[in-house]
PDB file of C-alpha atoms in Angstrom:
ATOM      1  CA  MET A   1       0.000   0.000   0.000  1.00  0.00           C
ATOM      2  CA  GLU A   2       1.129   3.563  -0.722  1.00  0.00           C
ATOM      3  CA  TYR A   3       0.150   6.924   0.703  1.00  0.00           C
ATOM      4  CA  LYS A   4      -1.826   7.742  -2.465  1.00  0.00           C
ATOM      5  CA  ASP A   5      -4.043   4.716  -1.791  1.00  0.00           C
ATOM      6  CA  ILE A   6      -5.449   6.299   1.375  1.00  0.00           C
ATOM      7  CA  LYS A   7      -8.856   7.758   0.520  1.00  0.00           C
ATOM      8  CA  PHE A   8     -10.887  10.543   2.104  1.00  0.00           C
ATOM      9  CA  ASP A   9     -13.404   8.070   3.533  1.00  0.00           C
ATOM     10  CA  MET A  10     -10.586   6.473   5.538  1.00  0.00           C
ATOM     11  CA  LEU A  11     -10.265   9.566   7.723  1.00  0.00           C
ATOM     12  CA  GLY A  12     -11.678   9.106  11.216  1.00  0.00           C
ATOM     13  CA  THR A  13     -14.988  10.848  11.833  1.00  0.00           C
ATOM     14  CA  ARG A  14     -16.723   8.963  14.667  1.00  0.00           C
ATOM     15  CA  ARG A  15     -13.740   8.998  17.032  1.00  0.00           C
ATOM     16  CA  GLN A  16     -10.689  10.925  15.940  1.00  0.00           C
ATOM     17  CA  ARG A  17      -7.775   8.976  17.386  1.00  0.00           C
ATOM     18  CA  PRO A  18      -4.816  10.848  18.876  1.00  0.00           C
ATOM     19  CA  MET A  19      -1.514  10.352  17.117  1.00  0.00           C
ATOM     20  CA  TYR A  20       0.676   7.364  17.859  1.00  0.00           C
ATOM     21  CA  LEU A  21       3.963   6.074  16.451  1.00  0.00           C
ATOM     22  CA  SER A  22       5.846   2.778  16.638  1.00  0.00           C
ATOM     23  CA  LYS A  23       8.779   4.598  18.208  1.00  0.00           C
ATOM     24  CA  PHE A  24       6.783   5.072  21.416  1.00  0.00           C
ATOM     25  CA  THR A  25       6.423   1.311  21.754  1.00  0.00           C
ATOM     26  CA  LYS A  26      10.065   0.676  20.849  1.00  0.00           C
ATOM     27  CA  PHE A  27      11.190   3.283  23.361  1.00  0.00           C
ATOM     28  CA  ARG A  28       9.412   1.483  26.200  1.00  0.00           C
ATOM     29  CA  GLU A  29      10.673  -1.906  25.042  1.00  0.00           C
ATOM     30  CA  ASN A  30      14.260  -0.674  25.314  1.00  0.00           C
ATOM     31  CA  LEU A  31      14.018   0.787  28.806  1.00  0.00           C
ATOM     32  CA  ASP A  32      16.435  -0.630  31.339  1.00  0.00           C
ATOM     33  CA  MET A  33      14.699  -1.910  34.465  1.00  0.00           C
ATOM     34  CA  LYS A  34      17.896  -1.211  36.352  1.00  0.00           C
ATOM     35  CA  ASN A  35      16.769   2.418  36.281  1.00  0.00           C
ATOM     36  CA  TYR A  36      13.455   1.558  37.931  1.00  0.00           C
ATOM     37  CA  PRO A  37      12.857   3.648  41.082  1.00  0.00           C
ATOM     38  CA  LYS A  38      14.609   2.174  44.093  1.00  0.00           C
ATOM     39  CA  ASN A  39      12.337   4.027  46.528  1.00  0.00           C
ATOM     40  CA  PRO A  40       8.825   4.145  45.057  1.00  0.00           C
ATOM     41  CA  HIS A  41       7.476   6.119  48.028  1.00  0.00           C
ATOM     42  CA  GLU A  42       9.731   9.059  47.179  1.00  0.00           C
ATOM     43  CA  TYR A  43       9.280   8.879  43.423  1.00  0.00           C
ATOM     44  CA  THR A  44       6.024  10.845  43.271  1.00  0.00           C
ATOM     45  CA  LYS A  45       7.833  14.095  44.059  1.00  0.00           C
ATOM     46  CA  LEU A  46      10.396  13.495  41.325  1.00  0.00           C
ATOM     47  CA  PHE A  47       7.603  12.772  38.843  1.00  0.00           C
ATOM     48  CA  LEU A  48       5.649  15.883  39.820  1.00  0.00           C
ATOM     49  CA  ASP A  49       8.738  18.069  39.584  1.00  0.00           C
ATOM     50  CA  THR A  50       9.653  16.606  36.189  1.00  0.00           C
ATOM     51  CA  ILE A  51       6.231  16.944  34.570  1.00  0.00           C
ATOM     52  CA  ASP A  52       5.829  20.455  35.982  1.00  0.00           C
ATOM     53  CA  VAL A  53       9.090  21.544  34.330  1.00  0.00           C
ATOM     54  CA  TRP A  54       8.024  19.783  31.109  1.00  0.00           C
ATOM     55  CA  ILE A  55       4.675  21.613  31.033  1.00  0.00           C
ATOM     56  CA  ASN A  56       6.253  24.991  31.692  1.00  0.00           C
ATOM     57  CA  SER A  57       8.937  24.457  29.027  1.00  0.00           C
ATOM     58  CA  HIS A  58       6.571  24.183  26.053  1.00  0.00           C
ATOM     59  CA  LYS A  59       6.679  26.862  23.356  1.00  0.00           C
ATOM     60  CA  TYR A  60       3.841  25.904  20.991  1.00  0.00           C
ATOM     61  CA  VAL A  61       1.305  25.598  23.825  1.00  0.00           C
ATOM     62  CA  GLN A  62       1.539  27.334  27.187  1.00  0.00           C
ATOM     63  CA  TYR A  63      -0.189  27.653  30.520  1.00  0.00           C
ATOM     64  CA  THR A  64       0.954  30.650  32.532  1.00  0.00           C
ATOM     65  CA  GLY A  65       0.116  31.129  36.184  1.00  0.00           C
ATOM     66  CA  LEU A  66       0.494  27.517  37.311  1.00  0.00           C
ATOM     67  CA  ASN A  67       2.668  28.814  40.149  1.00  0.00           C
ATOM     68  CA  THR A  68      -0.519  30.186  41.756  1.00  0.00           C
ATOM     69  CA  PHE A  69      -1.691  26.626  42.459  1.00  0.00           C
ATOM     70  CA  LYS A  70      -0.494  25.486  45.873  1.00  0.00           C
ATOM     71  CA  PHE A  71      -1.127  21.742  45.555  1.00  0.00           C
ATOM     72  CA  ARG A  72       0.089  19.208  42.987  1.00  0.00           C
ATOM     73  CA  ASP A  73      -0.998  15.578  42.763  1.00  0.00           C
ATOM     74  CA  ALA A  74      -0.190  12.677  40.476  1.00  0.00           C
ATOM     75  CA  ILE A  75      -3.259  11.471  38.578  1.00  0.00           C
ATOM     76  CA  LEU A  76      -4.021   8.441  36.447  1.00  0.00           C
ATOM     77  CA  GLY A  77      -4.676  10.521  33.365  1.00  0.00           C
ATOM     78  CA  THR A  78      -7.009  13.529  33.210  1.00  0.00           C
ATOM     79  CA  THR A  79     -10.013  11.190  33.385  1.00  0.00           C
ATOM     80  CA  HIS A  80      -8.966  10.470  36.984  1.00  0.00           C
ATOM     81  CA  GLN A  81      -9.734  14.086  37.836  1.00  0.00           C
ATOM     82  CA  LEU A  82     -12.991  13.926  35.851  1.00  0.00           C
ATOM     83  CA  ASP A  83     -13.996  10.801  37.780  1.00  0.00           C
ATOM     84  CA  GLU A  84     -13.409  12.566  41.090  1.00  0.00           C
ATOM     85  CA  LEU A  85     -15.264  15.698  40.000  1.00  0.00           C
ATOM     86  CA  HIS A  86     -18.307  13.682  38.923  1.00  0.00           C
ATOM     87  CA  GLN A  87     -18.163  11.646  42.119  1.00  0.00           C
ATOM     88  CA  THR A  88     -18.001  14.806  44.223  1.00  0.00           C
ATOM     89  CA  TYR A  89     -20.398  17.141  42.429  1.00  0.00           C
ATOM     90  CA  LYS A  90     -22.673  14.725  40.527  1.00  0.00           C
ATOM     91  CA  SER A  91     -25.546  16.596  38.840  1.00  0.00           C
ATOM     92  CA  LYS A  92     -23.856  19.979  39.354  1.00  0.00           C
ATOM     93  CA  ILE A  93     -21.264  19.205  36.660  1.00  0.00           C
ATOM     94  CA  THR A  94     -21.852  21.342  33.567  1.00  0.00           C
ATOM     95  CA  VAL A  95     -19.969  21.225  30.254  1.00  0.00           C
ATOM     96  CA  PHE A  96     -20.131  22.759  26.806  1.00  0.00           C
ATOM     97  CA  LYS A  97     -22.200  20.851  24.262  1.00  0.00           C
ATOM     98  CA  GLY A  98     -19.714  18.833  22.211  1.00  0.00           C
ATOM     99  CA  GLU A  99     -17.244  18.398  25.087  1.00  0.00           C
ATOM    100  CA  TYR A 100     -15.298  15.216  25.769  1.00  0.00           C
ATOM    101  CA  LYS A 101     -17.820  12.390  25.483  1.00  0.00           C
ATOM    102  CA  TYR A 102     -16.612  10.839  28.736  1.00  0.00           C
ATOM    103  CA  HIS A 103     -18.862  13.271  30.632  1.00  0.00           C
ATOM    104  CA  ARG A 104     -21.911  11.868  28.867  1.00  0.00           C
ATOM    105  CA  ARG A 105     -20.784   8.273  29.296  1.00  0.00           C
ATOM    106  CA  LEU A 106     -20.369   8.745  33.057  1.00  0.00           C
ATOM    107  CA  THR A 107     -23.881  10.178  33.390  1.00  0.00           C
ATOM    108  CA  ASP A 108     -25.753   7.940  30.927  1.00  0.00           C
ATOM    109  CA  PHE A 109     -25.861  10.965  28.596  1.00  0.00           C
ATOM    110  CA  THR A 110     -27.623  13.215  31.140  1.00  0.00           C
ATOM    111  CA  VAL A 111     -24.796  15.645  31.985  1.00  0.00           C
ATOM    112  CA  ASN A 112     -25.786  19.334  31.931  1.00  0.00           C
ATOM    113  CA  GLU A 113     -24.726  20.891  28.623  1.00  0.00           C
ATOM    114  CA  ILE A 114     -24.640  24.556  27.656  1.00  0.00           C
ATOM    115  CA  THR A 115     -23.943  26.426  24.428  1.00  0.00           C
ATOM    116  CA  HIS A 116     -23.021  29.827  25.927  1.00  0.00           C
ATOM    117  CA  TYR A 117     -21.382  30.842  29.181  1.00  0.00           C
ATOM    118  CA  SER A 118     -24.380  33.019  30.131  1.00  0.00           C
ATOM    119  CA  GLN A 119     -26.290  29.783  30.751  1.00  0.00           C
ATOM    120  CA  LEU A 120     -24.004  28.943  33.664  1.00  0.00           C
ATOM    121  CA  LYS A 121     -25.691  29.649  36.998  1.00  0.00           C
ATOM    122  CA  ALA A 122     -24.836  29.649  40.684  1.00  0.00           C
ATOM    123  CA  GLY A 123     -24.504  26.069  41.931  1.00  0.00           C
ATOM    124  CA  ASP A 124     -22.977  24.745  38.704  1.00  0.00           C
ATOM    125  CA  VAL A 125     -19.481  23.278  38.538  1.00  0.00           C
ATOM    126  CA  PHE A 126     -17.997  23.982  35.116  1.00  0.00           C
ATOM    127  CA  VAL A 127     -15.556  21.509  33.558  1.00  0.00           C
ATOM    128  CA  VAL A 128     -13.915  22.469  30.269  1.00  0.00           C
ATOM    129  CA  SER A 129     -11.165  21.109  28.050  1.00  0.00           C
ATOM    130  CA  TYR A 130      -8.670  23.886  27.308  1.00  0.00           C
ATOM    131  CA  PRO A 131      -7.128  23.710  24.729  1.00  0.00           C
ATOM    132  CA  SER A 132     -10.628  22.786  23.699  1.00  0.00           C
ATOM    133  CA  CYS A 133     -11.476  19.436  22.139  1.00  0.00           C
ATOM    134  CA  ILE A 134     -14.304  21.313  20.407  1.00  0.00           C
ATOM    135  CA  THR A 135     -12.279  24.104  18.783  1.00  0.00           C
ATOM    136  CA  THR A 136      -8.737  22.602  19.100  1.00  0.00           C
ATOM    137  CA  GLY A 137      -7.777  25.872  20.781  1.00  0.00           C
ATOM    138  CA  TYR A 138      -9.634  28.808  22.283  1.00  0.00           C
ATOM    139  CA  HIS A 139     -13.275  29.505  23.046  1.00  0.00           C
ATOM    140  CA  ASN A 140     -14.653  32.922  22.166  1.00  0.00           C
ATOM    141  CA  ASP A 141     -15.032  35.251  25.152  1.00  0.00           C
ATOM    142  CA  PHE A 142     -13.369  32.839  27.556  1.00  0.00           C
ATOM    143  CA  ASP A 143     -12.188  35.772  29.664  1.00  0.00           C
ATOM    144  CA  LYS A 144     -15.807  36.869  30.016  1.00  0.00           C
ATOM    145  CA  LEU A 145     -16.741  33.287  30.896  1.00  0.00           C
ATOM    146  CA  CYS A 146     -14.180  33.253  33.711  1.00  0.00           C
ATOM    147  CA  ASN A 147     -15.442  36.579  35.068  1.00  0.00           C
ATOM    148  CA  HIS A 148     -19.046  35.378  34.892  1.00  0.00           C
ATOM    149  CA  CYS A 149     -18.113  32.242  36.828  1.00  0.00           C
ATOM    150  CA  PHE A 150     -16.232  34.244  39.470  1.00  0.00           C
ATOM    151  CA  ASP A 151     -19.119  36.675  39.911  1.00  0.00           C
ATOM    152  CA  ASN A 152     -21.564  33.773  40.369  1.00  0.00           C
ATOM    153  CA  ASN A 153     -19.305  31.568  42.512  1.00  0.00           C
ATOM    154  CA  ILE A 154     -19.034  28.881  39.815  1.00  0.00           C
ATOM    155  CA  PRO A 155     -15.771  26.917  40.059  1.00  0.00           C
ATOM    156  CA  ILE A 156     -13.940  26.125  36.811  1.00  0.00           C
ATOM    157  CA  HIS A 157     -11.900  22.965  36.344  1.00  0.00           C
ATOM    158  CA  ILE A 158      -9.564  22.798  33.340  1.00  0.00           C
ATOM    159  CA  ASP A 159      -9.098  19.490  31.528  1.00  0.00           C
ATOM    160  CA  GLY A 160      -5.713  19.836  29.798  1.00  0.00           C
ATOM    161  CA  ALA A 161      -5.746  16.453  28.059  1.00  0.00           C
ATOM    162  CA  TRP A 162      -4.889  18.099  24.725  1.00  0.00           C
ATOM    163  CA  PHE A 163      -1.947  20.031  26.138  1.00  0.00           C
ATOM    164  CA  GLY A 164       1.199  18.816  24.392  1.00  0.00           C
ATOM    165  CA  GLN A 165      -0.439  17.987  21.057  1.00  0.00           C
ATOM    166  CA  CYS A 166      -1.712  21.508  20.324  1.00  0.00           C
ATOM    167  CA  ARG A 167      -0.168  24.745  19.050  1.00  0.00           C
ATOM    168  CA  ASN A 168      -0.988  28.465  18.922  1.00  0.00           C
ATOM    169  CA  PHE A 169      -2.382  28.403  22.437  1.00  0.00           C
ATOM    170  CA  GLU A 170      -1.421  30.394  25.520  1.00  0.00           C
ATOM    171  CA  PHE A 171      -3.673  30.803  28.536  1.00  0.00           C
ATOM    172  CA  ASP A 172      -3.253  32.315  31.994  1.00  0.00           C
ATOM    173  CA  VAL A 173      -4.807  29.857  34.452  1.00  0.00           C
ATOM    174  CA  SER A 174      -4.383  32.118  37.485  1.00  0.00           C
ATOM    175  CA  HIS A 175      -7.913  33.548  37.215  1.00  0.00           C
ATOM    176  CA  PRO A 176      -9.575  33.178  40.652  1.00  0.00           C
ATOM    177  CA  ALA A 177     -12.509  31.217  39.213  1.00  0.00           C
ATOM    178  CA  ILE A 178     -10.212  28.412  38.057  1.00  0.00           C
ATOM    179  CA  GLN A 179      -9.821  25.825  40.809  1.00  0.00           C
ATOM    180  CA  SER A 180      -7.886  23.044  39.100  1.00  0.00           C
ATOM    181  CA  VAL A 181      -5.844  22.251  35.997  1.00  0.00           C
ATOM    182  CA  SER A 182      -5.059  18.679  34.943  1.00  0.00           C
ATOM    183  CA  VAL A 183      -2.534  17.583  32.315  1.00  0.00           C
ATOM    184  CA  SER A 184      -1.581  14.072  31.205  1.00  0.00           C
ATOM    185  CA  LEU A 185       1.042  12.565  28.904  1.00  0.00           C
ATOM    186  CA  SER A 186      -1.448  10.383  27.015  1.00  0.00           C
ATOM    187  CA  LYS A 187      -1.825  12.353  23.800  1.00  0.00           C
ATOM    188  CA  ALA A 188       1.447  14.255  23.978  1.00  0.00           C
ATOM    189  CA  LEU A 189       3.762  11.232  24.189  1.00  0.00           C
ATOM    190  CA  GLY A 190       1.653   8.262  23.107  1.00  0.00           C
ATOM    191  CA  MET A 191       0.946   7.154  26.673  1.00  0.00           C
ATOM    192  CA  GLY A 192      -2.804   6.568  26.491  1.00  0.00           C
ATOM    193  CA  SER A 193      -2.358   3.060  27.854  1.00  0.00           C
ATOM    194  CA  GLN A 194      -0.214   4.265  30.745  1.00  0.00           C
ATOM    195  CA  ARG A 195      -2.505   7.069  31.935  1.00  0.00           C
ATOM    196  CA  ILE A 196      -0.349   9.329  34.052  1.00  0.00           C
ATOM    197  CA  GLY A 197      -0.392  13.062  34.688  1.00  0.00           C
ATOM    198  CA  ILE A 198      -0.589  15.912  37.175  1.00  0.00           C
ATOM    199  CA  ARG A 199      -3.387  17.859  38.830  1.00  0.00           C
ATOM    200  CA  TYR A 200      -2.860  21.412  40.091  1.00  0.00           C
ATOM    201  CA  THR A 201      -5.322  22.751  42.681  1.00  0.00           C
ATOM    202  CA  LYS A 202      -5.529  25.990  44.631  1.00  0.00           C
ATOM    203  CA  GLU A 203      -7.087  24.308  47.648  1.00  0.00           C
ATOM    204  CA  LYS A 204      -6.597  20.885  49.177  1.00  0.00           C
ATOM    205  CA  HIS A 205      -9.237  18.524  47.797  1.00  0.00           C
ATOM    206  CA  LEU A 206     -10.226  15.614  50.017  1.00  0.00           C
ATOM    207  CA  GLY A 207     -10.867  12.688  47.707  1.00  0.00           C
ATOM    208  CA  PRO A 208      -9.358   9.618  46.010  1.00  0.00           C
ATOM    209  CA  ILE A 209      -6.606  11.608  44.286  1.00  0.00           C
ATOM    210  CA  SER A 210      -5.273  13.362  47.383  1.00  0.00           C
ATOM    211  CA  ILE A 211      -5.515  10.148  49.412  1.00  0.00           C
ATOM    212  CA  MET A 212      -3.601   8.237  46.726  1.00  0.00           C
ATOM    213  CA  ASN A 213      -0.871  10.878  46.853  1.00  0.00           C
ATOM    214  CA  ASP A 214      -0.807  11.441  50.616  1.00  0.00           C
ATOM    215  CA  PHE A 215      -0.385   7.726  51.279  1.00  0.00           C
ATOM    216  CA  ALA A 216       2.093   7.141  48.431  1.00  0.00           C
ATOM    217  CA  TYR A 217      -0.258   4.841  46.511  1.00  0.00           C
ATOM    218  CA  ALA A 218       0.500   6.484  43.169  1.00  0.00           C
ATOM    219  CA  ASN A 219       1.320   4.277  40.182  1.00  0.00           C
ATOM    220  CA  VAL A 220       5.110   4.276  40.308  1.00  0.00           C
ATOM    221  CA  SER A 221       5.517   2.231  37.124  1.00  0.00           C
ATOM    222  CA  ASP A 222       3.575   4.705  35.013  1.00  0.00           C
ATOM    223  CA  MET A 223       5.250   7.685  36.678  1.00  0.00           C
ATOM    224  CA  TRP A 224       8.616   6.150  35.827  1.00  0.00           C
ATOM    225  CA  LEU A 225       7.563   5.581  32.216  1.00  0.00           C
ATOM    226  CA  GLY A 226       6.384   9.175  32.106  1.00  0.00           C
ATOM    227  CA  VAL A 227       9.647  10.600  33.399  1.00  0.00           C
ATOM    228  CA  GLU A 228      11.657   8.477  30.976  1.00  0.00           C
ATOM    229  CA  ALA A 229       9.448   9.563  28.052  1.00  0.00           C
ATOM    230  CA  ILE A 230       9.686  13.233  29.020  1.00  0.00           C
ATOM    231  CA  ASN A 231      13.467  13.022  29.189  1.00  0.00           C
ATOM    232  CA  HIS A 232      13.655  11.209  25.844  1.00  0.00           C
ATOM    233  CA  PHE A 233      11.078  13.004  23.669  1.00  0.00           C
ATOM    234  CA  GLY A 234      11.003  16.446  25.294  1.00  0.00           C
ATOM    235  CA  THR A 235       8.446  19.189  24.684  1.00  0.00           C
ATOM    236  CA  ASP A 236       6.302  20.172  21.682  1.00  0.00           C
ATOM    237  CA  TYR A 237       7.167  16.806  20.168  1.00  0.00           C
ATOM    238  CA  TRP A 238       4.569  16.676  17.403  1.00  0.00           C
ATOM    239  CA  TRP A 239       4.809  20.211  16.062  1.00  0.00           C
ATOM    240  CA  LYS A 240       8.590  20.432  16.219  1.00  0.00           C
ATOM    241  CA  ASN A 241       8.945  17.274  14.153  1.00  0.00           C
ATOM    242  CA  TYR A 242       5.900  16.856  11.932  1.00  0.00           C
ATOM    243  CA  SER A 243       4.262  20.216  11.245  1.00  0.00           C
ATOM    244  CA  ASP A 244       5.243  20.105   7.554  1.00  0.00           C
ATOM    245  CA  LEU A 245       3.775  16.626   7.107  1.00  0.00           C
ATOM    246  CA  TYR A 246       0.620  17.708   8.911  1.00  0.00           C
ATOM    247  CA  THR A 247       0.245  20.587   6.443  1.00  0.00           C
ATOM    248  CA  LYS A 248       0.764  18.181   3.537  1.00  0.00           C
ATOM    249  CA  VAL A 249      -1.976  15.822   4.757  1.00  0.00           C
ATOM    250  CA  CYS A 250      -4.437  18.679   5.207  1.00  0.00           C
ATOM    251  CA  LYS A 251      -3.643  19.985   1.736  1.00  0.00           C
ATOM    252  CA  ASP A 252      -3.866  16.545   0.118  1.00  0.00           C
ATOM    253  CA  PHE A 253      -7.251  15.805   1.690  1.00  0.00           C
ATOM    254  CA  ASN A 254      -8.661  19.312   1.229  1.00  0.00           C
ATOM    255  CA  LEU A 255      -8.809  19.948   4.972  1.00  0.00           C
ATOM    256  CA  GLN A 256      -8.453  23.200   6.827  1.00  0.00           C
ATOM    257  CA  GLU A 257      -5.647  23.027   9.377  1.00  0.00           C
ATOM    258  CA  SER A 258      -6.541  22.871  13.065  1.00  0.00           C
ATOM    259  CA  ASN A 259      -4.404  23.524  16.124  1.00  0.00           C
ATOM    260  CA  SER A 260      -4.307  19.866  17.121  1.00  0.00           C
ATOM    261  CA  ILE A 261      -1.927  17.479  15.355  1.00  0.00           C
ATOM    262  CA  HIS A 262      -4.469  14.686  14.896  1.00  0.00           C
ATOM    263  CA  VAL A 263      -7.406  16.486  13.254  1.00  0.00           C
ATOM    264  CA  GLY A 264      -8.247  18.807  10.379  1.00  0.00           C
ATOM    265  CA  TRP A 265     -11.457  20.680   9.562  1.00  0.00           C
ATOM    266  CA  TYR A 266     -13.823  19.843   6.728  1.00  0.00           C
ATOM    267  CA  GLN A 267     -17.055  21.829   6.390  1.00  0.00           C
ATOM    268  CA  GLY A 268     -16.990  22.693  10.076  1.00  0.00           C
ATOM    269  CA  ASP A 269     -16.383  19.167  11.356  1.00  0.00           C
ATOM    270  CA  GLN A 270     -13.252  17.512  12.695  1.00  0.00           C
ATOM    271  CA  PHE A 271     -11.736  14.733  10.618  1.00  0.00           C
ATOM    272  CA  GLY A 272      -9.084  12.508  12.156  1.00  0.00           C
ATOM    273  CA  ILE A 273      -5.868  12.315  10.144  1.00  0.00           C
ATOM    274  CA  ARG A 274      -3.937   9.788  12.195  1.00  0.00           C
ATOM    275  CA  THR A 275      -3.966   7.211   9.381  1.00  0.00           C
ATOM    276  CA  PRO A 276      -2.447   9.312   6.548  1.00  0.00           C
ATOM    277  CA  LEU A 277      -0.117  11.277   8.824  1.00  0.00           C
ATOM    278  CA  ARG A 278       1.265   8.166  10.444  1.00  0.00           C
ATOM    279  CA  PHE A 279       1.745   6.605   7.012  1.00  0.00           C
ATOM    280  CA  LEU A 280       3.812   9.610   5.912  1.00  0.00           C
ATOM    281  CA  ILE A 281       5.907   9.507   9.082  1.00  0.00           C
ATOM    282  CA  GLU A 282       6.680   5.798   9.258  1.00  0.00           C
ATOM    283  CA  GLY A 283       4.976   3.970   6.383  1.00  0.00           C
ATOM    284  CA  VAL A 284       2.446   2.206   8.621  1.00  0.00           C
ATOM    285  CA  PHE A 285      -1.220   1.881   7.642  1.00  0.00           C
ATOM    286  CA  ASP A 286      -3.061   2.383  10.919  1.00  0.00           C
ATOM    287  CA  GLU A 287      -6.632   1.134  10.574  1.00  0.00           C
ATOM    288  CA  ARG A 288      -7.317   2.215  14.156  1.00  0.00           C
ATOM    289  CA  GLY A 289      -7.300   5.778  12.875  1.00  0.00           C
ATOM    290  CA  THR A 290     -10.252   5.030  10.565  1.00  0.00           C
ATOM    291  CA  ASN A 291     -13.882   4.365  11.453  1.00  0.00           C
ATOM    292  CA  LYS A 292     -13.155   0.672  10.871  1.00  0.00           C
ATOM    293  CA  GLY A 293     -10.934   0.869  13.938  1.00  0.00           C
ATOM    294  CA  LEU A 294     -13.919   1.442  16.234  1.00  0.00           C
ATOM    295  CA  ASN A 295     -14.691  -1.394  18.620  1.00  0.00           C
ATOM    296  CA  LYS A 296     -18.194  -2.842  19.062  1.00  0.00           C
ATOM    297  CA  ILE A 297     -19.174  -0.488  21.875  1.00  0.00           C
ATOM    298  CA  GLU A 298     -17.877   2.553  20.015  1.00  0.00           C
ATOM    299  CA  ARG A 299     -19.772   1.591  16.862  1.00  0.00           C
ATOM    300  CA  GLU A 300     -23.045   1.132  18.745  1.00  0.00           C
ATOM    301  CA  GLU A 301     -22.701   4.145  21.038  1.00  0.00           C
ATOM    302  CA  ARG A 302     -25.053   7.051  20.437  1.00  0.00           C
ATOM    303  CA  ILE A 303     -23.397  10.088  18.900  1.00  0.00           C
TER     304      ILE A 303
END
């Protein structure tokens, strides 16, 4: 098979897969277990320090103001924080329509959804991906949204799952309405199966995450893999290495470029380009990036 054999209908539309490369697997296969943490109870601090430096060293995507968050915890991917938020606040959780589908899955598709920040009201708890999985970057009037939430005592929790695979994004998270920011390595460094990241909070949150950290129950193996991957691949990995190929794929398939490495725009909708982009990078046809790569539950799930 050749790149020219990949057709438009092979682009992912139902679930746009994040990018992945064989080199991520090979990197983990070649790790030396002799470097495995000797004292797992002390390793959480090293992991948190390392990922914090990694986050703050990005150039293509930036959070400023993270130093205003007093507490840092290891998390099992950003969904770990979403799990705790839903467990804690239940029906108060509110998201934008079109947000990460996990919110709907957790609530049997009953989560509160809004289309404009003015619909947020006192008592709501607002959870938002930023960079946004809806826009691949900013939301219009997000500064006004933050002020509205502060004026109405509505806490904001930032899901930074797309941090590390996006570009053209800089956001100051120090706004007083923002109570937490979570970032994982899943999409940035091909670690979706490892699920490890960091949560920043301004106040101490009593819950599964803080207990896991306070009692040194964090997943040392995944933290170690994360530190090793950070040290090996560095920051801004996708855009530093493959921005030209991304542009080529978008041009070849008549897509408008987005600010996330794994999708392009076509007539206002996101189309996943993992399959053609990965083929250009390493000559691998990745069916998982197409709609044929959906599993049974994904195929049957309501849109």
